[in-house]
PDB file of C-alpha atoms in Angstrom:
ATOM      1  CA  UNK A  13     -27.841 -37.658  -3.502  1.00  0.00           C
ATOM      2  CA  UNK A  14     -25.685 -38.343  -6.876  1.00  0.00           C
ATOM      3  CA  UNK A  15     -21.953 -37.830  -7.831  1.00  0.00           C
ATOM      4  CA  UNK A  16     -22.566 -34.571  -9.541  1.00  0.00           C
ATOM      5  CA  UNK A  17     -24.810 -33.057  -6.682  1.00  0.00           C
ATOM      6  CA  UNK A  18     -21.775 -33.952  -3.952  1.00  0.00           C
ATOM      7  CA  UNK A  19     -19.184 -32.023  -6.123  1.00  0.00           C
ATOM      8  CA  UNK A  20     -21.390 -28.860  -6.970  1.00  0.00           C
ATOM      9  CA  UNK A  21     -21.112 -26.140  -4.222  1.00  0.00           C
ATOM     10  CA  UNK A  22     -24.345 -24.184  -2.989  1.00  0.00           C
ATOM     11  CA  UNK A  23     -22.523 -21.143  -4.103  1.00  0.00           C
ATOM     12  CA  UNK A  24     -19.621 -19.952  -5.908  1.00  0.00           C
ATOM     13  CA  UNK A  25     -17.935 -16.679  -4.502  1.00  0.00           C
ATOM     14  CA  UNK A  26     -15.142 -15.258  -6.500  1.00  0.00           C
ATOM     15  CA  UNK A  27     -13.394 -13.329  -3.414  1.00  0.00           C
ATOM     16  CA  UNK A  28     -13.778 -14.549   0.422  1.00  0.00           C
ATOM     17  CA  UNK A  29     -14.103 -11.005   1.145  1.00  0.00           C
ATOM     18  CA  UNK A  30     -17.635 -11.007  -0.965  1.00  0.00           C
ATOM     19  CA  UNK A  31     -19.279 -13.563   1.533  1.00  0.00           C
ATOM     20  CA  UNK A  32     -22.748 -12.271   2.523  1.00  0.00           C
ATOM     21  CA  UNK A  33     -22.000 -12.806   6.416  1.00  0.00           C
ATOM     22  CA  UNK A  34     -25.309 -11.231   7.620  1.00  0.00           C
ATOM     23  CA  UNK A  35     -27.783 -13.028   4.475  1.00  0.00           C
ATOM     24  CA  UNK A  36     -25.967 -16.645   6.173  1.00  0.00           C
ATOM     25  CA  UNK A  37     -26.824 -15.259   9.695  1.00  0.00           C
ATOM     26  CA  UNK A  38     -30.264 -14.475   8.967  1.00  0.00           C
ATOM     27  CA  UNK A  39     -30.963 -17.775   7.271  1.00  0.00           C
ATOM     28  CA  UNK A  40     -29.963 -19.437  10.653  1.00  0.00           C
ATOM     29  CA  UNK A  41     -26.392 -20.124  10.085  1.00  0.00           C
ATOM     30  CA  UNK A  42     -24.135 -19.417  12.809  1.00  0.00           C
ATOM     31  CA  UNK A  43     -21.563 -22.388  12.545  1.00  0.00           C
ATOM     32  CA  UNK A  44     -19.016 -21.253   9.893  1.00  0.00           C
ATOM     33  CA  UNK A  45     -15.992 -23.792   9.090  1.00  0.00           C
ATOM     34  CA  UNK A  46     -13.200 -22.329   6.657  1.00  0.00           C
ATOM     35  CA  UNK A  47     -10.695 -24.186   5.141  1.00  0.00           C
ATOM     36  CA  UNK A  48      -7.072 -22.725   5.610  1.00  0.00           C
ATOM     37  CA  UNK A  49      -4.472 -22.935   3.108  1.00  0.00           C
ATOM     38  CA  UNK A  50      -5.558 -20.925  -0.196  1.00  0.00           C
ATOM     39  CA  UNK A  51      -8.899 -19.853   1.523  1.00  0.00           C
ATOM     40  CA  UNK A  52      -7.951 -17.760   4.937  1.00  0.00           C
ATOM     41  CA  UNK A  53      -4.176 -18.071   4.273  1.00  0.00           C
ATOM     42  CA  UNK A  54      -1.403 -18.829   1.702  1.00  0.00           C
ATOM     43  CA  UNK A  55      -0.378 -22.889   1.397  1.00  0.00           C
ATOM     44  CA  UNK A  56       2.213 -23.376   3.916  1.00  0.00           C
ATOM     45  CA  UNK A  57       1.780 -20.447   5.639  1.00  0.00           C
ATOM     46  CA  UNK A  58       0.789 -19.184   9.136  1.00  0.00           C
ATOM     47  CA  UNK A  59      -0.519 -15.732   8.595  1.00  0.00           C
ATOM     48  CA  UNK A  60      -3.714 -14.500   7.394  1.00  0.00           C
ATOM     49  CA  UNK A  61      -4.694 -11.033   6.084  1.00  0.00           C
ATOM     50  CA  UNK A  62      -5.939  -8.618   8.552  1.00  0.00           C
ATOM     51  CA  UNK A  63      -9.080  -8.013   6.453  1.00  0.00           C
ATOM     52  CA  UNK A  64     -10.109 -11.655   6.623  1.00  0.00           C
ATOM     53  CA  UNK A  65      -8.919 -11.953  10.607  1.00  0.00           C
ATOM     54  CA  UNK A  66     -11.712  -9.094  10.577  1.00  0.00           C
ATOM     55  CA  UNK A  67     -14.118 -11.194   9.267  1.00  0.00           C
ATOM     56  CA  UNK A  68     -13.679 -14.054  11.468  1.00  0.00           C
ATOM     57  CA  UNK A  69     -13.616 -11.860  14.509  1.00  0.00           C
ATOM     58  CA  UNK A  70     -16.826 -10.404  12.900  1.00  0.00           C
ATOM     59  CA  UNK A  71     -18.591 -13.797  12.771  1.00  0.00           C
ATOM     60  CA  UNK A  72     -17.748 -14.575  16.062  1.00  0.00           C
ATOM     61  CA  UNK A  73     -19.243 -11.155  17.550  1.00  0.00           C
ATOM     62  CA  UNK A  74     -22.509 -12.083  16.103  1.00  0.00           C
ATOM     63  CA  UNK A  75     -22.331 -15.300  18.125  1.00  0.00           C
ATOM     64  CA  UNK A  76     -21.382 -17.528  15.169  1.00  0.00           C
ATOM     65  CA  UNK A  77     -18.834 -20.324  16.079  1.00  0.00           C
ATOM     66  CA  UNK A  78     -15.846 -20.416  13.626  1.00  0.00           C
ATOM     67  CA  UNK A  79     -13.740 -23.548  13.072  1.00  0.00           C
ATOM     68  CA  UNK A  80     -10.754 -23.807  10.835  1.00  0.00           C
ATOM     69  CA  UNK A  81     -10.234 -26.876   9.003  1.00  0.00           C
ATOM     70  CA  UNK A  82      -7.146 -28.096   7.243  1.00  0.00           C
ATOM     71  CA  UNK A  83      -5.364 -31.022   5.764  1.00  0.00           C
ATOM     72  CA  UNK A  84      -2.174 -29.371   6.212  1.00  0.00           C
ATOM     73  CA  UNK A  85       0.767 -29.866   8.937  1.00  0.00           C
ATOM     74  CA  UNK A  86      -0.007 -28.265  12.182  1.00  0.00           C
ATOM     75  CA  UNK A  87       1.629 -24.751  12.749  1.00  0.00           C
ATOM     76  CA  UNK A  88       0.782 -21.815  15.037  1.00  0.00           C
ATOM     77  CA  UNK A  89      -1.378 -19.145  13.244  1.00  0.00           C
ATOM     78  CA  UNK A  90      -0.778 -15.832  14.052  1.00  0.00           C
ATOM     79  CA  UNK A  91      -3.167 -13.872  15.567  1.00  0.00           C
ATOM     80  CA  UNK A  92      -6.027 -16.815  15.407  1.00  0.00           C
ATOM     81  CA  UNK A  93      -5.625 -17.729  18.937  1.00  0.00           C
ATOM     82  CA  UNK A  94      -9.345 -17.524  19.803  1.00  0.00           C
ATOM     83  CA  UNK A  95     -10.417 -19.931  17.124  1.00  0.00           C
ATOM     84  CA  UNK A  96     -10.727 -23.754  16.710  1.00  0.00           C
ATOM     85  CA  UNK A  97      -8.170 -25.290  14.412  1.00  0.00           C
ATOM     86  CA  UNK A  98      -8.132 -28.937  13.116  1.00  0.00           C
ATOM     87  CA  UNK A  99      -4.975 -30.000  11.569  1.00  0.00           C
ATOM     88  CA  UNK A 100      -4.715 -32.925   9.351  1.00  0.00           C
ATOM     89  CA  UNK A 101      -8.349 -33.307   8.875  1.00  0.00           C
ATOM     90  CA  UNK A 102      -7.962 -35.770   6.399  1.00  0.00           C
ATOM     91  CA  UNK A 103     -10.849 -34.360   4.125  1.00  0.00           C
ATOM     92  CA  UNK A 104     -12.864 -35.268   2.139  1.00  0.00           C
ATOM     93  CA  UNK A 105     -13.342 -38.807   4.195  1.00  0.00           C
ATOM     94  CA  UNK A 106     -12.230 -38.330   7.531  1.00  0.00           C
ATOM     95  CA  UNK A 107     -13.193 -40.102  10.871  1.00  0.00           C
ATOM     96  CA  UNK A 108     -11.641 -37.207  12.637  1.00  0.00           C
ATOM     97  CA  UNK A 109     -14.050 -34.689  11.246  1.00  0.00           C
ATOM     98  CA  UNK A 110     -17.357 -37.120  11.766  1.00  0.00           C
ATOM     99  CA  UNK A 111     -16.522 -36.953  15.244  1.00  0.00           C
ATOM    100  CA  UNK A 112     -16.389 -33.093  15.456  1.00  0.00           C
ATOM    101  CA  UNK A 113     -19.282 -32.705  13.349  1.00  0.00           C
ATOM    102  CA  UNK A 114     -21.637 -35.191  14.689  1.00  0.00           C
ATOM    103  CA  UNK A 115     -22.964 -32.691  17.457  1.00  0.00           C
ATOM    104  CA  UNK A 116     -23.653 -30.079  14.177  1.00  0.00           C
ATOM    105  CA  UNK A 117     -27.274 -29.254  13.188  1.00  0.00           C
ATOM    106  CA  UNK A 118     -26.258 -29.485   9.396  1.00  0.00           C
ATOM    107  CA  UNK A 119     -28.896 -26.701   8.389  1.00  0.00           C
ATOM    108  CA  UNK A 120     -26.960 -24.194  10.724  1.00  0.00           C
ATOM    109  CA  UNK A 121     -23.373 -25.080   9.067  1.00  0.00           C
ATOM    110  CA  UNK A 122     -22.003 -23.094   6.477  1.00  0.00           C
ATOM    111  CA  UNK A 123     -18.446 -24.545   4.795  1.00  0.00           C
ATOM    112  CA  UNK A 124     -16.060 -22.275   2.857  1.00  0.00           C
ATOM    113  CA  UNK A 125     -13.132 -23.443   0.999  1.00  0.00           C
ATOM    114  CA  UNK A 126     -11.300 -23.087  -2.372  1.00  0.00           C
ATOM    115  CA  UNK A 127     -11.549 -27.197  -3.483  1.00  0.00           C
ATOM    116  CA  UNK A 128     -14.097 -29.024  -4.814  1.00  0.00           C
ATOM    117  CA  UNK A 129     -12.530 -32.436  -4.002  1.00  0.00           C
ATOM    118  CA  UNK A 130     -11.817 -31.801  -0.431  1.00  0.00           C
ATOM    119  CA  UNK A 131     -13.823 -28.787   1.064  1.00  0.00           C
ATOM    120  CA  UNK A 132     -16.864 -29.147  -0.862  1.00  0.00           C
ATOM    121  CA  UNK A 133     -17.354 -32.647  -0.936  1.00  0.00           C
ATOM    122  CA  UNK A 134     -16.534 -32.800   2.902  1.00  0.00           C
ATOM    123  CA  UNK A 135     -19.286 -30.209   3.331  1.00  0.00           C
ATOM    124  CA  UNK A 136     -21.972 -31.762   1.086  1.00  0.00           C
ATOM    125  CA  UNK A 137     -21.443 -35.142   2.972  1.00  0.00           C
ATOM    126  CA  UNK A 138     -22.231 -33.568   6.325  1.00  0.00           C
ATOM    127  CA  UNK A 139     -25.315 -31.879   4.338  1.00  0.00           C
ATOM    128  CA  UNK A 140     -23.778 -28.029   5.357  1.00  0.00           C
ATOM    129  CA  UNK A 141     -24.392 -25.428   3.193  1.00  0.00           C
ATOM    130  CA  UNK A 142     -21.037 -24.985   0.870  1.00  0.00           C
ATOM    131  CA  UNK A 143     -19.261 -22.091  -0.600  1.00  0.00           C
ATOM    132  CA  UNK A 144     -16.529 -22.610  -3.366  1.00  0.00           C
ATOM    133  CA  UNK A 145     -14.147 -19.671  -3.327  1.00  0.00           C
ATOM    134  CA  UNK A 146     -11.314 -18.905  -5.611  1.00  0.00           C
ATOM    135  CA  UNK A 147      -7.762 -19.864  -4.274  1.00  0.00           C
ATOM    136  CA  UNK A 148      -5.754 -17.272  -3.081  1.00  0.00           C
ATOM    137  CA  UNK A 149      -2.872 -18.329  -5.098  1.00  0.00           C
ATOM    138  CA  UNK A 150      -1.861 -20.775  -7.483  1.00  0.00           C
ATOM    139  CA  UNK A 151       0.946 -21.949  -5.448  1.00  0.00           C
ATOM    140  CA  UNK A 152       0.057 -25.487  -3.823  1.00  0.00           C
ATOM    141  CA  UNK A 153       0.585 -28.766  -3.371  1.00  0.00           C
ATOM    142  CA  UNK A 154       1.240 -31.040  -6.175  1.00  0.00           C
ATOM    143  CA  UNK A 155      -1.996 -33.258  -5.728  1.00  0.00           C
ATOM    144  CA  UNK A 156      -4.149 -30.176  -5.741  1.00  0.00           C
ATOM    145  CA  UNK A 157      -2.681 -29.179  -8.585  1.00  0.00           C
ATOM    146  CA  UNK A 158      -3.731 -32.363 -10.387  1.00  0.00           C
ATOM    147  CA  UNK A 159      -7.174 -32.050  -8.782  1.00  0.00           C
ATOM    148  CA  UNK A 160      -7.456 -28.220 -10.328  1.00  0.00           C
ATOM    149  CA  UNK A 161      -7.609 -29.695 -13.796  1.00  0.00           C
ATOM    150  CA  UNK A 162     -10.836 -31.891 -12.736  1.00  0.00           C
ATOM    151  CA  UNK A 163     -11.971 -28.820 -11.200  1.00  0.00           C
ATOM    152  CA  UNK A 164     -11.695 -26.682 -14.240  1.00  0.00           C
ATOM    153  CA  UNK A 165     -13.696 -29.143 -16.224  1.00  0.00           C
ATOM    154  CA  UNK A 166     -16.344 -29.450 -13.781  1.00  0.00           C
ATOM    155  CA  UNK A 167     -16.820 -25.518 -13.490  1.00  0.00           C
ATOM    156  CA  UNK A 168     -16.938 -25.176 -17.043  1.00  0.00           C
ATOM    157  CA  UNK A 169     -19.745 -27.897 -17.290  1.00  0.00           C
ATOM    158  CA  UNK A 170     -21.618 -25.856 -14.432  1.00  0.00           C
ATOM    159  CA  UNK A 171     -21.248 -22.642 -16.540  1.00  0.00           C
ATOM    160  CA  UNK A 172     -22.755 -23.981 -19.566  1.00  0.00           C
ATOM    161  CA  UNK A 173     -26.211 -24.965 -17.656  1.00  0.00           C
TER     162      UNK A 173
END
């Protein structure tokens, strides 16, 4: 796998609410890994919008496993007690995640996040189906803002192809 392949998600979805859950389930995908900050909730926040929580609950009701993975600091997420959350995950190069993901069948996993250089690379490294969503907000960590410059260049290149 070349660097360009490692960076390009399998799918782009503008809004997390537009995930085609039934399609992924019909493809045999039954493990869904979500980034938290700026994917499910705002950066440094502990809340998730009700409709996104409903989506996660819907996945669980269909028998899917839902895992939330964040490089952020640990905090208690309101209303998400029934979900496994991994804080300070160390994406994209993490031995912590390697231990967790080693039991997953890659063809059954969808990895959803708002950042190419953390979320997409992490998913691709493990052979997962990756989905890049637009961030919920432009308020984010300074280092992330710098990486967004390179993301924009990549996105422009991909649109031209």
